[in-house]
mmCIF file with all atom_site columns, C-alpha atoms (C1' of nucleotides) in Angstrom:
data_model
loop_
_atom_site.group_PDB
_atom_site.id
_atom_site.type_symbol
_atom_site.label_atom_id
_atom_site.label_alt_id
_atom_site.label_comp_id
_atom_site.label_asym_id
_atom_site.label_entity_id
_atom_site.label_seq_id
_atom_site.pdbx_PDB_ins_code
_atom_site.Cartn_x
_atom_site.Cartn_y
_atom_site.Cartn_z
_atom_site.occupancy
_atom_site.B_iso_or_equiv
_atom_site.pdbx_formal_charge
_atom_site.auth_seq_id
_atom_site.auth_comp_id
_atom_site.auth_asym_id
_atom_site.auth_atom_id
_atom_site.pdbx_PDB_model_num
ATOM 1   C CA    . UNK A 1 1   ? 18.906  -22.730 18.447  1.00 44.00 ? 1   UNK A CA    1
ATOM 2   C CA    . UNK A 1 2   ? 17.475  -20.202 16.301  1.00 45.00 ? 2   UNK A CA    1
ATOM 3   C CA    . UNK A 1 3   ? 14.044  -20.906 15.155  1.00 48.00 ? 3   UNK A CA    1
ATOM 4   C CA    . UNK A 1 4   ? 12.125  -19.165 12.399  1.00 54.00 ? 4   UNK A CA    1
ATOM 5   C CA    . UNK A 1 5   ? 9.860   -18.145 15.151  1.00 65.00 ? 5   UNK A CA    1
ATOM 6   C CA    . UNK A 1 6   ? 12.891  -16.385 17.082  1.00 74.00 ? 6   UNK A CA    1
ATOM 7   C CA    . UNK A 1 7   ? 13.936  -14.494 14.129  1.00 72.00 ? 7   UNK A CA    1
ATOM 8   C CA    . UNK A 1 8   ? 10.258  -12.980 13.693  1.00 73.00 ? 8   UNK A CA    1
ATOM 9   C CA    . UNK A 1 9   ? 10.666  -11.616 16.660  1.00 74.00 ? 9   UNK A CA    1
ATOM 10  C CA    . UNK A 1 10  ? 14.165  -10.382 16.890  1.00 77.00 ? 10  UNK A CA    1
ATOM 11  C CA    . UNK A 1 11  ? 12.703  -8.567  13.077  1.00 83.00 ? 11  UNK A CA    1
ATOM 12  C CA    . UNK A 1 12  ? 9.946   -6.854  15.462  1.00 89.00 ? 12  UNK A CA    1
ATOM 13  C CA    . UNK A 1 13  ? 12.032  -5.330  17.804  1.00 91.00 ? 13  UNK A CA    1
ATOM 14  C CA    . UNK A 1 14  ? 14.582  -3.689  15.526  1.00 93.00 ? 14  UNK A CA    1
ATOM 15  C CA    . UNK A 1 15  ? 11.560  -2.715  13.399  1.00 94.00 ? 15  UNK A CA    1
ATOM 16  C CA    . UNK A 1 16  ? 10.303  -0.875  16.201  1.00 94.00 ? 16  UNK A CA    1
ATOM 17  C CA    . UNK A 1 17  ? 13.218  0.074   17.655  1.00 94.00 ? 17  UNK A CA    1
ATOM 18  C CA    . UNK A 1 18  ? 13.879  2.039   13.811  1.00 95.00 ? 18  UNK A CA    1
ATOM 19  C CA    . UNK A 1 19  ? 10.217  3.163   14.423  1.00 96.00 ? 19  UNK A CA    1
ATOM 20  C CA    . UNK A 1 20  ? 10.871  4.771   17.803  1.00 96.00 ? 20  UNK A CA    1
ATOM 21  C CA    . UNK A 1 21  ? 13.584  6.953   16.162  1.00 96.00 ? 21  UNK A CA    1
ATOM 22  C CA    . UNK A 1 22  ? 12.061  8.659   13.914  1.00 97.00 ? 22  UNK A CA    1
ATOM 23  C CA    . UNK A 1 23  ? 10.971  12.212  15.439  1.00 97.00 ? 23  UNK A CA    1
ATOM 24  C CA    . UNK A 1 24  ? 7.848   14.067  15.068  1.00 98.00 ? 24  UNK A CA    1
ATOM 25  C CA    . UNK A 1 25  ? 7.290   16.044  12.331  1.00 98.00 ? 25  UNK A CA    1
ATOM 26  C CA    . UNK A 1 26  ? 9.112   13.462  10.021  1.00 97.00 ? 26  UNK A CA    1
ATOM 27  C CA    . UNK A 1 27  ? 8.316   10.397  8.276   1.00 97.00 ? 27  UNK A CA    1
ATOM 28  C CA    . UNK A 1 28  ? 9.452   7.234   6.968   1.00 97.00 ? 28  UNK A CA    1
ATOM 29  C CA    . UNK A 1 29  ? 8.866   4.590   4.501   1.00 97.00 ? 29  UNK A CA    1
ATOM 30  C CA    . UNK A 1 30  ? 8.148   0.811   5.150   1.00 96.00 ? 30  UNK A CA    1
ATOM 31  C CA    . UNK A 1 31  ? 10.789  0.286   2.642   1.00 95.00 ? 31  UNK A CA    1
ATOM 32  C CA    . UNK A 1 32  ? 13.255  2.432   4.289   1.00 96.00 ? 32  UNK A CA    1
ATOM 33  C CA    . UNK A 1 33  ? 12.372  1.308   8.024   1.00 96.00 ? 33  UNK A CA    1
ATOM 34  C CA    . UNK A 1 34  ? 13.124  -2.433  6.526   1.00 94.00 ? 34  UNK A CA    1
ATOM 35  C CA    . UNK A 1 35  ? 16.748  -1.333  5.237   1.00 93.00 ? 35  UNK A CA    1
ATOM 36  C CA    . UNK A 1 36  ? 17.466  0.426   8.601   1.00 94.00 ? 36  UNK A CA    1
ATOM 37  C CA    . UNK A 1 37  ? 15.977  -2.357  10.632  1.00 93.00 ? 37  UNK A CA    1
ATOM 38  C CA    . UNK A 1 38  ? 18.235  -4.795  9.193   1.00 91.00 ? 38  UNK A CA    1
ATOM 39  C CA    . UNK A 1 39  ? 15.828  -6.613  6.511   1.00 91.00 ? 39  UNK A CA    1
ATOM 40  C CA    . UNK A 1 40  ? 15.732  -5.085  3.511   1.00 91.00 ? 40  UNK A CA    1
ATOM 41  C CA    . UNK A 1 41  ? 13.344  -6.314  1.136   1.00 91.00 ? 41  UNK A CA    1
ATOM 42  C CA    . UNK A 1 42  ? 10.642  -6.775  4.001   1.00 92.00 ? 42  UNK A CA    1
ATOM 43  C CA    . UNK A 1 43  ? 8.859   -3.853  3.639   1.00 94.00 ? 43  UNK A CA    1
ATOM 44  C CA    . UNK A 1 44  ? 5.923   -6.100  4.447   1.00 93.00 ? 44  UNK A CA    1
ATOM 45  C CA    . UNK A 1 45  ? 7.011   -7.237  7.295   1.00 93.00 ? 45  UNK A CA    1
ATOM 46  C CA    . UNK A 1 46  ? 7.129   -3.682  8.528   1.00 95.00 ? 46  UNK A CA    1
ATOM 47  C CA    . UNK A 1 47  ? 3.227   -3.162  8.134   1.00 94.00 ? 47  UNK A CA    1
ATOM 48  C CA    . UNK A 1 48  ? 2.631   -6.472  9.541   1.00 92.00 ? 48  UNK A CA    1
ATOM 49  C CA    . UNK A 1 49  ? 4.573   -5.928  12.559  1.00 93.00 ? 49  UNK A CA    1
ATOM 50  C CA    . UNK A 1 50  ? 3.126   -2.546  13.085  1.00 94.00 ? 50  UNK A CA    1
ATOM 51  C CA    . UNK A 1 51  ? -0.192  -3.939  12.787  1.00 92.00 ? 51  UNK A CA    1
ATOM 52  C CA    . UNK A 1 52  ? 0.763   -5.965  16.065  1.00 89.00 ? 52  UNK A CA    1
ATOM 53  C CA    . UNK A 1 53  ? 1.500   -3.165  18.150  1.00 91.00 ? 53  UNK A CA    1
ATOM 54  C CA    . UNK A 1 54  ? -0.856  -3.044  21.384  1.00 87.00 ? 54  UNK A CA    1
ATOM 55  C CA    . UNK A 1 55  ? -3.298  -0.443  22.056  1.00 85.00 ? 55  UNK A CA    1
ATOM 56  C CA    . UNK A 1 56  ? -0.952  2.880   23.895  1.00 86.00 ? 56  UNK A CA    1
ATOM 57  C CA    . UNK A 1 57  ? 1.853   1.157   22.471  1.00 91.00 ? 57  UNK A CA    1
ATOM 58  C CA    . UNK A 1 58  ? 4.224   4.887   22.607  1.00 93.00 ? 58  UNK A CA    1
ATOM 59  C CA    . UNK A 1 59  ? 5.970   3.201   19.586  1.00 95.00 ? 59  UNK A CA    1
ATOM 60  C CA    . UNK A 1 60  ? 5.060   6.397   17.094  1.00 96.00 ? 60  UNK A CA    1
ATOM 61  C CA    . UNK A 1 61  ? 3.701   4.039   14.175  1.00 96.00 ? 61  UNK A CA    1
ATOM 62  C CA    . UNK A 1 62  ? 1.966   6.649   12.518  1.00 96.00 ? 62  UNK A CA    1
ATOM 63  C CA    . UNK A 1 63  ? 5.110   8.015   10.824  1.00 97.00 ? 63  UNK A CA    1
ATOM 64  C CA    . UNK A 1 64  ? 5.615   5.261   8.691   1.00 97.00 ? 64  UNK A CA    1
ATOM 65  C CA    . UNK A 1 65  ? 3.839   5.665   5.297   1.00 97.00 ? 65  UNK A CA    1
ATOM 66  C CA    . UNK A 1 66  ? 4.156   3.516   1.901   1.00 97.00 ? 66  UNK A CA    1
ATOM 67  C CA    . UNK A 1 67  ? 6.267   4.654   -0.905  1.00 95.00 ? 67  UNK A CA    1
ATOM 68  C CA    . UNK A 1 68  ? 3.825   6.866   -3.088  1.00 95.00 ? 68  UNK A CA    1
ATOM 69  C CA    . UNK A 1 69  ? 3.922   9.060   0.351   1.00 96.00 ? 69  UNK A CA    1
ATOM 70  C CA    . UNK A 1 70  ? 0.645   7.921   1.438   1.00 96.00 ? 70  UNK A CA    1
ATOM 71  C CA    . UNK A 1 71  ? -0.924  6.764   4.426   1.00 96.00 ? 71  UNK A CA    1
ATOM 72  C CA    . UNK A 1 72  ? -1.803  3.024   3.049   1.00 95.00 ? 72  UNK A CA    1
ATOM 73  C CA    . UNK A 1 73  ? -5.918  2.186   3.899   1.00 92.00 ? 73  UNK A CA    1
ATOM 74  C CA    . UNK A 1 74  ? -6.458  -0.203  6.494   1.00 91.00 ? 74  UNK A CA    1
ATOM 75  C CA    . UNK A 1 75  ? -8.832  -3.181  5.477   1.00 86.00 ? 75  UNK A CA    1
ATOM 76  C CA    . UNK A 1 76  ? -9.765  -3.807  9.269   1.00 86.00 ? 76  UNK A CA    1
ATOM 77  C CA    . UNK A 1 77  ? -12.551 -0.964  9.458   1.00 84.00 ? 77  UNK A CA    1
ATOM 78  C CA    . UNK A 1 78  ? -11.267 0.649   12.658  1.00 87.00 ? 78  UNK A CA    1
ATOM 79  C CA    . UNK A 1 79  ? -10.369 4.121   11.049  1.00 89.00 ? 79  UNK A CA    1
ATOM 80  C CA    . UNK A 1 80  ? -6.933  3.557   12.025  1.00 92.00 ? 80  UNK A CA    1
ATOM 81  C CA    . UNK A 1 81  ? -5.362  5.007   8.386   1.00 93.00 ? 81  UNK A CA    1
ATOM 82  C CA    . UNK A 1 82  ? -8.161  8.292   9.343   1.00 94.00 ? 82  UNK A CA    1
ATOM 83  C CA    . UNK A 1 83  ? -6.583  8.745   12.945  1.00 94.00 ? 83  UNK A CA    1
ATOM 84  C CA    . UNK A 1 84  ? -3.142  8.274   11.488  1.00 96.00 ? 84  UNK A CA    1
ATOM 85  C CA    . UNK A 1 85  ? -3.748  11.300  9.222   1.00 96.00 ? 85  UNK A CA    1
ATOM 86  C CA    . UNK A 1 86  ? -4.544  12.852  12.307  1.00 96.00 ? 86  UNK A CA    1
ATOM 87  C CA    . UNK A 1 87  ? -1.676  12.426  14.519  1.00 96.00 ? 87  UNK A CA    1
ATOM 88  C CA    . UNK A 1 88  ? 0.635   13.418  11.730  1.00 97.00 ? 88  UNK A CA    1
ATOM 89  C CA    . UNK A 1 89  ? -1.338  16.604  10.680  1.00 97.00 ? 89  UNK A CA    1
ATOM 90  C CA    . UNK A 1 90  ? -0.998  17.446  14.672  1.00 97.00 ? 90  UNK A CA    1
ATOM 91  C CA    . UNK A 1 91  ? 2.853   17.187  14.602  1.00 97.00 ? 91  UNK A CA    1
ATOM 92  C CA    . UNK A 1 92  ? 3.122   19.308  11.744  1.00 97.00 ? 92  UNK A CA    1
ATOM 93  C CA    . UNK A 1 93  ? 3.032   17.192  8.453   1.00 97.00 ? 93  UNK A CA    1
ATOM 94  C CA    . UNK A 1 94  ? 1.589   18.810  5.794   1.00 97.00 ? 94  UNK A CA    1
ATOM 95  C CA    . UNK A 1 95  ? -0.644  16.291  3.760   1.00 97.00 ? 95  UNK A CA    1
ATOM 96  C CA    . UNK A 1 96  ? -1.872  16.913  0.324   1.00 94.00 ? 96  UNK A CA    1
ATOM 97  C CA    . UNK A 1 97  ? -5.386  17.561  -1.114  1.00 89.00 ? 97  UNK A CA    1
ATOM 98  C CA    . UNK A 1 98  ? -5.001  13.738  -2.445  1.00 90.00 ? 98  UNK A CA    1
ATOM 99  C CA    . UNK A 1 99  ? -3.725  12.028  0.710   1.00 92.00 ? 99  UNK A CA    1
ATOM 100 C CA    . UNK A 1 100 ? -0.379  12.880  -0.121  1.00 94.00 ? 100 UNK A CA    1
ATOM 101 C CA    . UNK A 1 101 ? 2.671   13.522  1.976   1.00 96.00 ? 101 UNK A CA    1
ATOM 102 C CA    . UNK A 1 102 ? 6.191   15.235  0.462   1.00 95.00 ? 102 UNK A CA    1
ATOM 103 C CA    . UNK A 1 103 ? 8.565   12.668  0.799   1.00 95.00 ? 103 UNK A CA    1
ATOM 104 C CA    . UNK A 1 104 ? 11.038  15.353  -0.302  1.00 93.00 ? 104 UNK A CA    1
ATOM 105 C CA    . UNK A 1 105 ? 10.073  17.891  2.283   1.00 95.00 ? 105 UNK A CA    1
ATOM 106 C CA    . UNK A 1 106 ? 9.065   14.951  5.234   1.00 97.00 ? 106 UNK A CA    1
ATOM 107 C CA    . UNK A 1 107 ? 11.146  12.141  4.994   1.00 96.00 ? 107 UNK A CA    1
ATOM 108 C CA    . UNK A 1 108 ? 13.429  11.327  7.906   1.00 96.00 ? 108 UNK A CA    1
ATOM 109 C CA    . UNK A 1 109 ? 17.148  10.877  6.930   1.00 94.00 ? 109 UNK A CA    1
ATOM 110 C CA    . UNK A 1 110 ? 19.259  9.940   9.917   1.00 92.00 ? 110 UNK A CA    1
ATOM 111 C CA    . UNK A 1 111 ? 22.425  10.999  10.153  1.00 84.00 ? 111 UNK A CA    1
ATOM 112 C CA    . UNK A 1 112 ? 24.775  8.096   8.863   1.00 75.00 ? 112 UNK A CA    1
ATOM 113 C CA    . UNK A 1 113 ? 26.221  6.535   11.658  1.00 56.00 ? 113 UNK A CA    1
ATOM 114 C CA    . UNK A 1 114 ? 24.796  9.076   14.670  1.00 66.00 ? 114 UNK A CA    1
ATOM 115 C "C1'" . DA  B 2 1   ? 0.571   -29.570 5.551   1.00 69.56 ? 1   DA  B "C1'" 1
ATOM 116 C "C1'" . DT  B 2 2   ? -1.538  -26.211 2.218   1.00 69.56 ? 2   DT  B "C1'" 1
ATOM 117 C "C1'" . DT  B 2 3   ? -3.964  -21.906 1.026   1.00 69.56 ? 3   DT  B "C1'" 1
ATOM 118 C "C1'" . DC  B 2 4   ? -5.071  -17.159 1.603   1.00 69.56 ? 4   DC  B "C1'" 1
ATOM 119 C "C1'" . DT  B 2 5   ? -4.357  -12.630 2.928   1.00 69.56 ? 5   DT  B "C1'" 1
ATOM 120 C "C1'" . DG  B 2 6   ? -2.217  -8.388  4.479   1.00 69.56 ? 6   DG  B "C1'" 1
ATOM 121 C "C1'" . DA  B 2 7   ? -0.574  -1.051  7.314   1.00 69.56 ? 7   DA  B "C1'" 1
ATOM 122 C "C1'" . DC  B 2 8   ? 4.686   -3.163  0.880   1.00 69.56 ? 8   DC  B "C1'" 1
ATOM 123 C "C1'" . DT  B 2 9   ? 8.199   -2.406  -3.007  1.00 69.56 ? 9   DT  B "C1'" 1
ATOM 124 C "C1'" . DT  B 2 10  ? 10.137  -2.607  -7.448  1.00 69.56 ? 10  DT  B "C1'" 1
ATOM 125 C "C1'" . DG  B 2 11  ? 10.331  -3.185  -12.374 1.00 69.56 ? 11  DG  B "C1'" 1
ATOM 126 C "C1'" . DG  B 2 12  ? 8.122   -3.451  -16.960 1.00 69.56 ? 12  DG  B "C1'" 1
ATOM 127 C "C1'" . DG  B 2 13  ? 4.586   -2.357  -20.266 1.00 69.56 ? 13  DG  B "C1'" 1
ATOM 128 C "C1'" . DC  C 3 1   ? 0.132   8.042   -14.087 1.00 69.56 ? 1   DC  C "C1'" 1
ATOM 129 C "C1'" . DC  C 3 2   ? -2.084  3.296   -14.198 1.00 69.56 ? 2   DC  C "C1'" 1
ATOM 130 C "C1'" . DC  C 3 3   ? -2.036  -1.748  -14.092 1.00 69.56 ? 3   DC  C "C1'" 1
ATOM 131 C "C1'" . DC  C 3 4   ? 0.215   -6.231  -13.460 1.00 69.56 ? 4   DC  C "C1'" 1
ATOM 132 C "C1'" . DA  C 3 5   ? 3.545   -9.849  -11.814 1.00 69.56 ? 5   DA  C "C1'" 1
ATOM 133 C "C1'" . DA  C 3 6   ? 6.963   -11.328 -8.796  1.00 69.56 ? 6   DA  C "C1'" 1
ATOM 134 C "C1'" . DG  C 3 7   ? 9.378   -11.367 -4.380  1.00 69.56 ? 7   DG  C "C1'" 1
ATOM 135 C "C1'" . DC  C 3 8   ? 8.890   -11.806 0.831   1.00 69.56 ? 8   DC  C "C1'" 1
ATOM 136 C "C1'" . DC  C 3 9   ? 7.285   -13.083 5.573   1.00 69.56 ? 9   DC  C "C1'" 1
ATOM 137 C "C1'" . DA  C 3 10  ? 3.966   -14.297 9.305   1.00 69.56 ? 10  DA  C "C1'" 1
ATOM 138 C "C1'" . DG  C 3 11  ? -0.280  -15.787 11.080  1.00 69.56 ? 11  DG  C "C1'" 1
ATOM 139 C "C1'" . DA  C 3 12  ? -4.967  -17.451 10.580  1.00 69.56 ? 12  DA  C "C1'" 1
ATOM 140 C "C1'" . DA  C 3 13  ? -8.192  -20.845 8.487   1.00 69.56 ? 13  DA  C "C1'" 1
#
DNA sequence: ATTCTGACTTGGG
DNA sequence: CCCCAAGCCAGAA
């Protein structure tokens, strides 16, 4: 009664569900969105799911970065990783000459149990 | 059914 | 800091 298939998506809904909390002006890591979303160790499930996400989705997918603090290339061509800079820049985050983002100044911590 | 690939992370050299 | 190997999961070919 519980698939693999059903699991795959119960893992996309907490992932974005962990996504939608995150507020603007903050980021987080696929690493760290894994560990909040239940699977830790499936930080690449969290880019894969994200990569999902319909066109307008309001899910705010641009605030979730890779561990160096950088906005990981996409390979698809559709300047997605360029427009992500964007939309990040636009709420505030400051990104380096090199693509990189203070994880120390940005990172989202919620508050441990609220 | 098997193989390949992808918006990843961590540990070791 | 860089490079490499292993671990992990889902979907497409």
């Amino acid at each position: 009664m519980t698939p693999g298939g059903e699991r795959a998506r119960v893992s996309r809904s907490a992932i974005f569900a962990v996504v939608s909390r995150i507020p603007a002006g903050r980021v987080a890591t696929y690493g760290q969105v894994a560990r909040l979303a239940g699977i830790p160790g499936q930080a690449r499930l969290v880019g894969y799911a994200l990569s999902a996400l319909p066109e307008g989705s309001r899910v705010p997918w641009q605030r979730v970065v890779n561990a160096k603090g950088e906005i990981s290339p996409r390979s698809n061509g559709l300047g997605h990783d360029r427009l992500q800079a964007v939309l990040l820049r636009r709420e505030g985050v400051r990104i380096g000459r090199e693509g990189r983002i203070s994880l120390a100044a940005f990172r989202w911590r919620p508050r441990p149990r609220g």
